[in-house]
Structure formats: structure tokens, C-alpha cells
Short mmCIF file of C-alpha atoms in Angstrom, two decimals:
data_model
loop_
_atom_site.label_atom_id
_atom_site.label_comp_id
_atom_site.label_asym_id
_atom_site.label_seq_id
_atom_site.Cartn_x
_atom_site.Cartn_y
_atom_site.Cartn_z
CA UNK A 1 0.00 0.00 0.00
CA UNK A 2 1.02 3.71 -0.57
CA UNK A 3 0.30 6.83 0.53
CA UNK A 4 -0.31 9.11 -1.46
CA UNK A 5 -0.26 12.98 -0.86
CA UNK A 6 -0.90 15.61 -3.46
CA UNK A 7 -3.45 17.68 -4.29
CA UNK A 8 -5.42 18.95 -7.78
CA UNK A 9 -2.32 19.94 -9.29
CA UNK A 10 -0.13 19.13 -13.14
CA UNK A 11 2.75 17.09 -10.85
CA UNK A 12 0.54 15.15 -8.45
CA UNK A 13 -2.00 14.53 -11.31
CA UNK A 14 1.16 12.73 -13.56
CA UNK A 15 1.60 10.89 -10.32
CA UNK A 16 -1.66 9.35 -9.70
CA UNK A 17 -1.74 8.34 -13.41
CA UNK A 18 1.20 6.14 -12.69
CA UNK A 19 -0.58 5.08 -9.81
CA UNK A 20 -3.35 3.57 -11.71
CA UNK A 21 -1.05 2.26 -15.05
CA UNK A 22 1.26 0.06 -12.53
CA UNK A 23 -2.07 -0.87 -10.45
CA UNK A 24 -1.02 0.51 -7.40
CA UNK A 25 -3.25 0.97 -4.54
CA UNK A 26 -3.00 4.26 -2.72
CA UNK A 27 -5.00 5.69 0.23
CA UNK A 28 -4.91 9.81 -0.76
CA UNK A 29 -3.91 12.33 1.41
CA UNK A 30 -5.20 15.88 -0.04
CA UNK A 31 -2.77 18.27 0.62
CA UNK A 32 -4.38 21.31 0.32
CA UNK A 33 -1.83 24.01 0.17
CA UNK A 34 -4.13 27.27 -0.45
CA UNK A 35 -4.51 26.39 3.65
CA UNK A 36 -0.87 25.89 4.00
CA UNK A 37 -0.61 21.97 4.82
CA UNK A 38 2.37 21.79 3.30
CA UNK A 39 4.19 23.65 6.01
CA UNK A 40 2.52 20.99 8.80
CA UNK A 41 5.38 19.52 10.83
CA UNK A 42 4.51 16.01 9.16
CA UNK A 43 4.30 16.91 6.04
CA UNK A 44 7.73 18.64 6.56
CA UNK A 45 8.76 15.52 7.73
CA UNK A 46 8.12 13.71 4.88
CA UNK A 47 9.28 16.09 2.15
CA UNK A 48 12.12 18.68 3.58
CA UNK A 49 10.82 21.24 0.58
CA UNK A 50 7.54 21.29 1.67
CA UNK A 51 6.19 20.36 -2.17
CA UNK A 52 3.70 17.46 -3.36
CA UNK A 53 3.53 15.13 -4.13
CA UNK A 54 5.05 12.73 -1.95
CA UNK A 55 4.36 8.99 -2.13
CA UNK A 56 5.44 6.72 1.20
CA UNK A 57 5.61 3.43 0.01
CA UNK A 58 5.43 0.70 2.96
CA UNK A 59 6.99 -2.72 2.79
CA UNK A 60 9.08 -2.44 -0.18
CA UNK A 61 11.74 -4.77 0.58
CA UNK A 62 15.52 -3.00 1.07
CA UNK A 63 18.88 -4.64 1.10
CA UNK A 64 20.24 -6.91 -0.76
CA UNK A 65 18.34 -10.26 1.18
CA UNK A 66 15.43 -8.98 0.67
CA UNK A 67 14.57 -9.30 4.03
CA UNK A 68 14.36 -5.88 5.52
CA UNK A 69 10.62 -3.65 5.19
CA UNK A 70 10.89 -0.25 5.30
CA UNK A 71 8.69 2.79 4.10
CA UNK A 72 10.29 4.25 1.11
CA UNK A 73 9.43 8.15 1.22
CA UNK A 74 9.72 9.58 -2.72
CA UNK A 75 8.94 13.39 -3.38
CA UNK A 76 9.94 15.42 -6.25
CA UNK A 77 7.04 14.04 -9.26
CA UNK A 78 9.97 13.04 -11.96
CA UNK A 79 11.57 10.75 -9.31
CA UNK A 80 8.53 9.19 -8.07
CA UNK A 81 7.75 8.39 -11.83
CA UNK A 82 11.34 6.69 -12.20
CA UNK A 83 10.90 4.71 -9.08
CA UNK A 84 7.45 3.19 -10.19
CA UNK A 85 9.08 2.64 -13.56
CA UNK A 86 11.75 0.84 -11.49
CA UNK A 87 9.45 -0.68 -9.34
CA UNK A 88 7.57 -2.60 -12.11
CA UNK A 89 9.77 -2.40 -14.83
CA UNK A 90 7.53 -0.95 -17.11
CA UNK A 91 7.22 2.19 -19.26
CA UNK A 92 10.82 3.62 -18.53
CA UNK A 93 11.95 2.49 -21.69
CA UNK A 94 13.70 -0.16 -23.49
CA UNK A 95 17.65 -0.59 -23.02
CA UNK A 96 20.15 2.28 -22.79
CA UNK A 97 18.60 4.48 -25.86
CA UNK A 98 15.28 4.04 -24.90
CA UNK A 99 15.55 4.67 -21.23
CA UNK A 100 17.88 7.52 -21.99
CA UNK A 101 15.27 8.88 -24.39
CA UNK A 102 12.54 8.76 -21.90
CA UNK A 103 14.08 10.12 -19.40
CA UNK A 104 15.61 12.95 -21.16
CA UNK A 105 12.13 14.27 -22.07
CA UNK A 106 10.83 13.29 -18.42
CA UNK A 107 14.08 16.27 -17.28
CA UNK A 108 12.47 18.63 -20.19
CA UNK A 109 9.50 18.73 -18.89
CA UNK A 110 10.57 19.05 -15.01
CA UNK A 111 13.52 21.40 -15.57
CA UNK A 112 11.34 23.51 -18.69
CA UNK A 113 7.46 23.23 -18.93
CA UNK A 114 7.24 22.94 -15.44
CA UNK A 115 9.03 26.15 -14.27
CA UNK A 116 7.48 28.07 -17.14
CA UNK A 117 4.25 26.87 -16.61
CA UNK A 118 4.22 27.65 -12.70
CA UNK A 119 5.54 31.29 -13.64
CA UNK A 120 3.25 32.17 -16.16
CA UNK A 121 0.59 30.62 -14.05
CA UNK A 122 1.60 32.98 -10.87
CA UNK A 123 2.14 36.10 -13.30
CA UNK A 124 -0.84 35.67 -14.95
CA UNK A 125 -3.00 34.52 -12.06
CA UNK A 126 -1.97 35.15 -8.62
CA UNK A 127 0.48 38.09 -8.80
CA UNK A 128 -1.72 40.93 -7.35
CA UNK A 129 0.05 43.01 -9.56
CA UNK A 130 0.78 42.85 -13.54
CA UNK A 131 4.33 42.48 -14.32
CA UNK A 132 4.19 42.85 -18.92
CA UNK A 133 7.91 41.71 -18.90
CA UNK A 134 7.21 38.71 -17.07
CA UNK A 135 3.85 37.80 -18.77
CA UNK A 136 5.83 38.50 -21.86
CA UNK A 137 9.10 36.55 -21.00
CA UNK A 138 6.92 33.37 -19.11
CA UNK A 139 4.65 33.66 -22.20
CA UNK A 140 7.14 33.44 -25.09
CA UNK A 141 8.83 30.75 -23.42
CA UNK A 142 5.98 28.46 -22.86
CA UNK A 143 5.54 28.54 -26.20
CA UNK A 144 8.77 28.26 -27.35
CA UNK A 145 8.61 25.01 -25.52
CA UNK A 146 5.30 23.47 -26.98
CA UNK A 147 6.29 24.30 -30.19
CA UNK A 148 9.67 22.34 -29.76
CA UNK A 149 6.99 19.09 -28.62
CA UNK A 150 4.87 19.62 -31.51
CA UNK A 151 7.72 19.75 -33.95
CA UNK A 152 8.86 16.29 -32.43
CA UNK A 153 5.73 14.52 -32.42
CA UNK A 154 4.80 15.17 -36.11
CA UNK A 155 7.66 12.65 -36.72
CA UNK A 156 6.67 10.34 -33.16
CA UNK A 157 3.78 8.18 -31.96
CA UNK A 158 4.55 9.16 -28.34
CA UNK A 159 6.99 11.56 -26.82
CA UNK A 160 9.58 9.24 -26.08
CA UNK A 161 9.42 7.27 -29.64
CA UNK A 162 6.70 4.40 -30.48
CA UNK A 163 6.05 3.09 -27.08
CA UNK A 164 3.79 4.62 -24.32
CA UNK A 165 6.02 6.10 -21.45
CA UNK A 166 6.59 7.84 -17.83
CA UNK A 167 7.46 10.52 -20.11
CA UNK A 168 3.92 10.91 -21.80
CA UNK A 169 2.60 10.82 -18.31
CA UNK A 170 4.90 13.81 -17.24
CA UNK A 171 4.03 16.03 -19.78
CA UNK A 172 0.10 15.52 -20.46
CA UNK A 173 -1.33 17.36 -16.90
CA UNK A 174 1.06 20.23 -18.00
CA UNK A 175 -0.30 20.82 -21.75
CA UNK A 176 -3.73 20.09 -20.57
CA UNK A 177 -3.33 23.11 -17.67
CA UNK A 178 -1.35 25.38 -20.23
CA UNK A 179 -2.69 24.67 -23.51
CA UNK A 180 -4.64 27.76 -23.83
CA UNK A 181 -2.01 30.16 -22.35
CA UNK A 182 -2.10 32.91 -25.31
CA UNK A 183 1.40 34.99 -26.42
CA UNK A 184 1.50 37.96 -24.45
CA UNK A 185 3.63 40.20 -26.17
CA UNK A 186 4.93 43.78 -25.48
CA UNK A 187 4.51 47.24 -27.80
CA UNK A 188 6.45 50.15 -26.78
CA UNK A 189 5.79 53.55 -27.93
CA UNK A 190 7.53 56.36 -25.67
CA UNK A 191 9.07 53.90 -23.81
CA UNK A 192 5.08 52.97 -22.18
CA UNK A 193 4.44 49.79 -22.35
CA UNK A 194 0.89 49.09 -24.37
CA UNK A 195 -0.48 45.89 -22.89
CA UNK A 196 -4.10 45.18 -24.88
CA UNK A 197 -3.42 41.66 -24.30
CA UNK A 198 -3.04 41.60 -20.86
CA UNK A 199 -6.03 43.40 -20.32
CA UNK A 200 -8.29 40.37 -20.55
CA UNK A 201 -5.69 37.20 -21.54
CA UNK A 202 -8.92 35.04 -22.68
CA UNK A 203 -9.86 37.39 -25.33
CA UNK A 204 -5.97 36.35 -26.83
CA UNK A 205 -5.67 33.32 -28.34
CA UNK A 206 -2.94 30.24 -27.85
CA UNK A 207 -1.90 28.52 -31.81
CA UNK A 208 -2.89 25.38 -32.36
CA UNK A 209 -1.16 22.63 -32.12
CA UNK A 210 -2.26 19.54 -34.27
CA UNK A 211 0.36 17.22 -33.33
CA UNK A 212 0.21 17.60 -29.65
CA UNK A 213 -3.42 17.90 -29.86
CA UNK A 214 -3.52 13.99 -31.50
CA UNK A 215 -1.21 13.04 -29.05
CA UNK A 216 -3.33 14.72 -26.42
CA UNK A 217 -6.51 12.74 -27.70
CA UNK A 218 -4.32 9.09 -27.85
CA UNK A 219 -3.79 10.03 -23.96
CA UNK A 220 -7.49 10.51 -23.02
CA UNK A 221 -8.18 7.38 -24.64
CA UNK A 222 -6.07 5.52 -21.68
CA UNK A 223 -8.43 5.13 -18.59
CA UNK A 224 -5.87 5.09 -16.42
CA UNK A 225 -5.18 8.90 -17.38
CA UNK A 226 -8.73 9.89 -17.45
CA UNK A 227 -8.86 8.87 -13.79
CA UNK A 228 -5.79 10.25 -12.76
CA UNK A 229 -6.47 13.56 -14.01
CA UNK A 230 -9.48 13.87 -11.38
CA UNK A 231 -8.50 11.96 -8.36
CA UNK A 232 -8.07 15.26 -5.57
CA UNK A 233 -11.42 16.62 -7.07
CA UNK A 234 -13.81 15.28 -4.21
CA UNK A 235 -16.95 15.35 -5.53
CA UNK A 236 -15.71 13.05 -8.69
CA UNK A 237 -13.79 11.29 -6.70
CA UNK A 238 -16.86 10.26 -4.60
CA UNK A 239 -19.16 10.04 -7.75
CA UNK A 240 -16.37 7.47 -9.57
CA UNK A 241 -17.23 3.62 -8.98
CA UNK A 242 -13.42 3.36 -9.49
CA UNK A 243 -12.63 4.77 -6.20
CA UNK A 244 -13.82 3.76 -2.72
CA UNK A 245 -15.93 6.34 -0.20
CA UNK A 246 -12.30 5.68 1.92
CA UNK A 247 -10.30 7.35 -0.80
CA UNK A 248 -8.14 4.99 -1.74
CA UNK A 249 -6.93 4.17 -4.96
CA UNK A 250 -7.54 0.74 -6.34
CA UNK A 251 -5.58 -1.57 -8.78
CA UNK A 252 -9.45 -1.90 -10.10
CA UNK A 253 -8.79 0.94 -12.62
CA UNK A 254 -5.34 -0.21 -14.14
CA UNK A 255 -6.17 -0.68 -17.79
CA UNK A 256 -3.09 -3.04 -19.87
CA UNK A 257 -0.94 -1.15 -22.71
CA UNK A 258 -2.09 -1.07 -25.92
#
């Protein structure tokens, strides 16, 4: 059994996806840091950086007899991906190349999308005041990045190459959260900044991407990620026969690779 703590968020979400594809089952733990849980002295004491997610997995067998059982405590999203992967030996890819290829797009989208997502998303959201040159600079490089994925998957069936991967799961919560963030872009006249755009960011619009977008669709299709992507909203998670009134995530919902 694991615990599982995270919240409605792109990192935990790519985490209980994993959940479901190894058939894991998880009793949740919503931390639910608009309240500040994350700072809780036992949260703390699970994850030093006060982030989720954080999975505490009890009774995996440590040492090299097998015979200790300890809790194994992950946090950070990308490693608790790689230790399922390593856990089951499943969707981390195949030999040197393919595990190198997955994993280099799983550090793309932690050490890239992620940051520029969570900026743009504070600039554009939660920053009581509007900063153009970092709507402009968080902006432009968001979709600098998506257009660098949709120029590789015209040419790939999944991120990684032709097999489903940890590295798929990574980056789908993020495009589905960002997908519509628009180009903010600066005029100056005067040296005043004009900002139309960030007057009302819906009324801009983000460019399509076809590529991602069938990649995107290919995802949905998977149960296991159509689950995963609602499991810290309560009321689905109540509604879902997948998931038990004790919120705990069953090996019910695991689905095989196609």
C-alpha cells in the first residue's frame, strides 16, 4: 500500500496516473496548500521542501536479502515516476537508448514546462500586480517550448518514440493546464508599455497545435489517465465507482498497454 499525498495539481495529477497504469493501490492524502498543509510539521517531515507530491511506500523490501521492510518516502514528481518505472519495470523504456530517451524528455519537462508553466501561471494569475515583462518573457517561453513538442511529435507516436512512457505521463497534466495560455507580447511607444493583451488574456488566443493535440486525444483514450487527471477533485472522486468512499486508490482501474 502507498500513501499518497498531493493535491489537484499538473505534478501530483502525472503521479496518480502512474498510480493507476502500474495498479497501485493508494489511500490519498489531499494536501491542500491554499490552507498551508504543506508547512505541517509532518508533512515537513516527509518532504524537507515542503512540495507534493510525496508517495510513502510501505513494505518495499531494502537490502540486498530482501529481508528488511521499510517505508520508502519519494517526493519530487519526476523521481517518483522513475521509481514506479523501477518498481515494475515498465514504461521507462527499453535498453540504454530508450531509457535515456525517456528520461531525457521526463528532465524537459521538469527542468522547462514545469518552471514556465508555474511562472506564467503565478504572473498571470496570482500576482496581485501585472508584471508585462514577465507575462511577456513566461509567455514566449511556454511557447517556445510546446512548439519544440509539436515539432517532435509530427515525426513520433509518443513523446519518447513508439512506445507509451513515464514521459507521456509527465508532460500531459502540464499541456492540458497550459494549452490555452495565449502569447502575451509587449509594444512600446515612448518607452510605455501598451499591454491590450493583458487586459483580458482570454480574449488572446494560444496557436494550435495539431500534433500535440492527437497526441493529447491518444492520452485521453487511456483510462488510467482519465482517472488520474481527477483523483483530488472530491466530488468526482466520490461520484467514480473506481474509487472507494475511503479514498483509496484501487488496482481496479489499471487498464493493460495497448
Amino acid at each position: 500500500m502507498i500513501d499518497f499525498y498531493g493535491g489537484a495539481t499538473p505534478n501530483s495529477r502525472k503521479v496518480a496516473i502512474a498510480l493507476l497504469e502500474f495498479g497501485e493501490r493508494a489511500t490519498l492524502h489531499h494536501v491542500d496548500i491554499e490552507c498551508g498543509d504543506q508547512f505541517k510539521p509532518h508533512f515537513q517531515g516527509l518532504n524537507p521542501n515542503g512540495k507534493q507530491p510525496v508517495i510513502v511506500d510501505h513494505g518495499v523490501a531494502n537490502g540486498s536479502g530482501g529481508g528488511t521492510r521499510a517505508p520508502v518516502i519519494v517526493w519530487e514528481s519526476g523521481a517518483i515516476l522513475q521509481y514506479l518505472a523501477d518498481k515494475h519495470a515498465r514504461l521507462a523504456g527499453d535498453g540504454l537508448a530508450g531509457r535515456a530517451a525517456v528520461n531525457q524528455w521526463l528532465m524537459w519537462q521538469m527542468s522547462a514546462i514545469g518552471p514556465a508553466g508555474g511562472q506564467m501561471a503565478y504572473f498571470g494569475r496570482r500576482c496581485p500586480r501585472k508584471l508585462p515583462l514577465a507575462l511577456e518573457r513566461f509567455s514566449l517561453e511556454l511557447q517556445r517550448l510546446w512548439s519544440v513538442l509539436e515539432t517532435h511529435l509530427k515525426d513520433h507516436r509518443f513523446v519518447a518514440g513508439t512506445d507509451y512512457s513515464i514521459a507521456d505521463i509527465a508532460i500531459y497534466p502540464w499541456w492540458v493546464a497550459l494549452r490555452d495560455v495565449p502569447v502575451v507580447t509587449l509594444r512600446t511607444v515612448r518607452g510605455q508599455a501598451l499591454l491590450p493583451a493583458l487586459l483580458n488574456l482570454r480574449r488572446a488566443r494560444a496557436p494550435v497545435r495539431p500534433h500535440i493535440e492527437a497526441w493529447a486525444e491518444s492520452m485521453r483514450q487511456r483510462q488510467a489517465v482519465r482517472l488520474g487527471m481527477t483523483v483530488f477533485e472530491d466530488s468526482l472522486l466520490l461520484r467514480d465507482p473506481a474509487f472507494a468512499t475511503d479514498r483509496q486508490l484501487g488496482d481496479a482501474a489499471a487498464v493493460p498497454l495497448p
